[in-house]
Short mmCIF file of C-alpha atoms in Angstrom, two decimals:
data_model
loop_
_atom_site.label_atom_id
_atom_site.label_comp_id
_atom_site.label_asym_id
_atom_site.label_seq_id
_atom_site.Cartn_x
_atom_site.Cartn_y
_atom_site.Cartn_z
CA UNK B 1 -149.88 -33.60 -42.86
CA UNK B 2 -146.67 -35.20 -41.62
CA UNK B 3 -144.82 -33.70 -44.56
CA UNK B 4 -146.00 -30.21 -43.60
CA UNK B 5 -144.88 -30.64 -40.03
CA UNK B 6 -141.49 -31.85 -41.17
CA UNK B 7 -141.09 -29.01 -43.64
CA UNK B 8 -142.04 -26.41 -40.98
CA UNK B 9 -139.52 -27.92 -38.62
CA UNK B 10 -136.88 -27.86 -41.31
CA UNK B 11 -137.72 -24.25 -42.18
CA UNK B 12 -137.37 -23.24 -38.51
CA UNK B 13 -134.05 -24.98 -38.27
CA UNK B 14 -132.81 -23.29 -41.47
CA UNK B 15 -134.06 -19.91 -40.21
CA UNK B 16 -132.03 -20.33 -37.01
CA UNK B 17 -129.01 -21.29 -39.05
CA UNK B 18 -129.54 -18.23 -41.26
CA UNK B 19 -129.73 -15.94 -38.21
CA UNK B 20 -126.22 -17.08 -37.27
CA UNK B 21 -124.82 -16.93 -40.81
CA UNK B 22 -126.73 -14.78 -43.36
CA UNK B 23 -124.89 -16.25 -46.33
CA UNK B 24 -126.41 -16.60 -49.77
CA UNK B 25 -126.24 -20.39 -49.45
CA UNK B 26 -128.26 -20.32 -46.22
CA UNK B 27 -130.84 -18.02 -47.80
CA UNK B 28 -131.11 -20.41 -50.77
CA UNK B 29 -131.60 -23.37 -48.44
CA UNK B 30 -134.41 -21.60 -46.56
CA UNK B 31 -136.09 -20.46 -49.79
CA UNK B 32 -135.84 -23.97 -51.22
CA UNK B 33 -137.52 -25.41 -48.12
CA UNK B 34 -140.38 -23.00 -48.69
CA UNK B 35 -140.53 -24.03 -52.34
CA UNK B 36 -140.78 -27.67 -51.28
CA UNK B 37 -143.62 -26.80 -48.85
CA UNK B 38 -145.48 -24.77 -51.51
CA UNK B 39 -145.21 -21.45 -49.65
CA UNK B 40 -144.73 -19.09 -52.57
CA UNK B 41 -145.14 -15.91 -50.48
CA UNK B 42 -142.40 -17.02 -48.13
CA UNK B 43 -140.09 -17.82 -51.03
CA UNK B 44 -140.55 -14.27 -52.36
CA UNK B 45 -140.05 -12.75 -48.88
CA UNK B 46 -136.84 -14.74 -48.25
CA UNK B 47 -135.46 -13.95 -51.70
CA UNK B 48 -136.21 -10.24 -51.36
CA UNK B 49 -134.37 -10.15 -48.02
CA UNK B 50 -131.50 -12.16 -49.46
CA UNK B 51 -131.12 -9.97 -52.52
CA UNK B 52 -130.91 -6.97 -50.24
CA UNK B 53 -127.71 -8.47 -48.81
CA UNK B 54 -126.50 -10.35 -51.90
CA UNK B 55 -127.77 -8.37 -54.90
CA UNK B 56 -125.48 -9.96 -57.47
CA UNK B 57 -126.16 -13.61 -56.55
CA UNK B 58 -127.47 -15.24 -59.74
CA UNK B 59 -129.22 -18.23 -58.12
CA UNK B 60 -131.09 -16.00 -55.66
CA UNK B 61 -132.13 -13.70 -58.50
CA UNK B 62 -133.29 -16.69 -60.60
CA UNK B 63 -135.35 -18.17 -57.73
CA UNK B 64 -136.89 -14.78 -56.96
CA UNK B 65 -137.77 -14.16 -60.61
CA UNK B 66 -139.33 -17.63 -60.91
CA UNK B 67 -141.36 -17.21 -57.72
CA UNK B 68 -142.64 -13.78 -58.89
CA UNK B 69 -143.56 -15.26 -62.28
CA UNK B 70 -145.50 -18.12 -60.61
CA UNK B 71 -147.30 -15.67 -58.39
CA UNK B 72 -148.19 -13.53 -61.39
CA UNK B 73 -149.50 -16.57 -63.27
CA UNK B 74 -151.62 -17.58 -60.28
CA UNK B 75 -153.08 -14.03 -60.14
CA UNK B 76 -153.79 -14.06 -63.90
CA UNK B 77 -155.71 -17.32 -63.60
CA UNK B 78 -157.68 -15.95 -60.62
CA UNK B 79 -158.55 -12.75 -62.47
CA UNK B 80 -159.67 -14.69 -65.54
CA UNK B 81 -161.91 -16.81 -63.32
CA UNK B 82 -163.40 -13.76 -61.64
CA UNK B 83 -164.00 -12.09 -65.01
CA UNK B 84 -165.87 -15.13 -66.25
CA UNK B 85 -168.09 -15.03 -63.17
CA UNK B 86 -168.67 -11.29 -62.89
CA UNK B 87 -166.89 -9.03 -65.39
CA UNK B 88 -165.93 -5.61 -64.03
CA UNK B 89 -163.66 -2.89 -65.44
CA UNK B 90 -161.27 -3.03 -62.47
CA UNK B 91 -160.66 -6.74 -63.03
CA UNK B 92 -159.98 -6.18 -66.75
CA UNK B 93 -157.53 -3.42 -65.91
CA UNK B 94 -155.67 -5.58 -63.37
CA UNK B 95 -155.60 -8.47 -65.80
CA UNK B 96 -154.12 -6.25 -68.53
CA UNK B 97 -151.45 -4.98 -66.15
CA UNK B 98 -150.56 -8.51 -65.03
CA UNK B 99 -150.37 -9.76 -68.63
CA UNK B 100 -148.10 -6.84 -69.57
CA UNK B 101 -145.81 -7.58 -66.61
CA UNK B 102 -145.69 -11.23 -67.70
CA UNK B 103 -144.68 -10.18 -71.22
CA UNK B 104 -147.88 -11.53 -72.74
CA UNK B 105 -148.64 -8.65 -75.06
CA UNK B 106 -150.89 -10.64 -77.38
#
């Protein structure tokens, strides 16, 4: 619990710093603090915003791609669990789409 409080405080501090200087390095620092705290949705949100301002920044692109892939993998596992419990056509369709996006054609 103490770790969460510290990470939230750090994220707030980094967000204030980012407001004053929207550099790629400050976006990376904020996104990394969200990674450390396990807030995947916030990592994606920060990276999307950052890439709008710094579209050619390789490290931002890499972090965004990794966060999206992790989110996709989480969704695939959740869909597989739901299908085992109560198979429905809509779940199979979403699973197939997610697997195609992840490049898992087999």
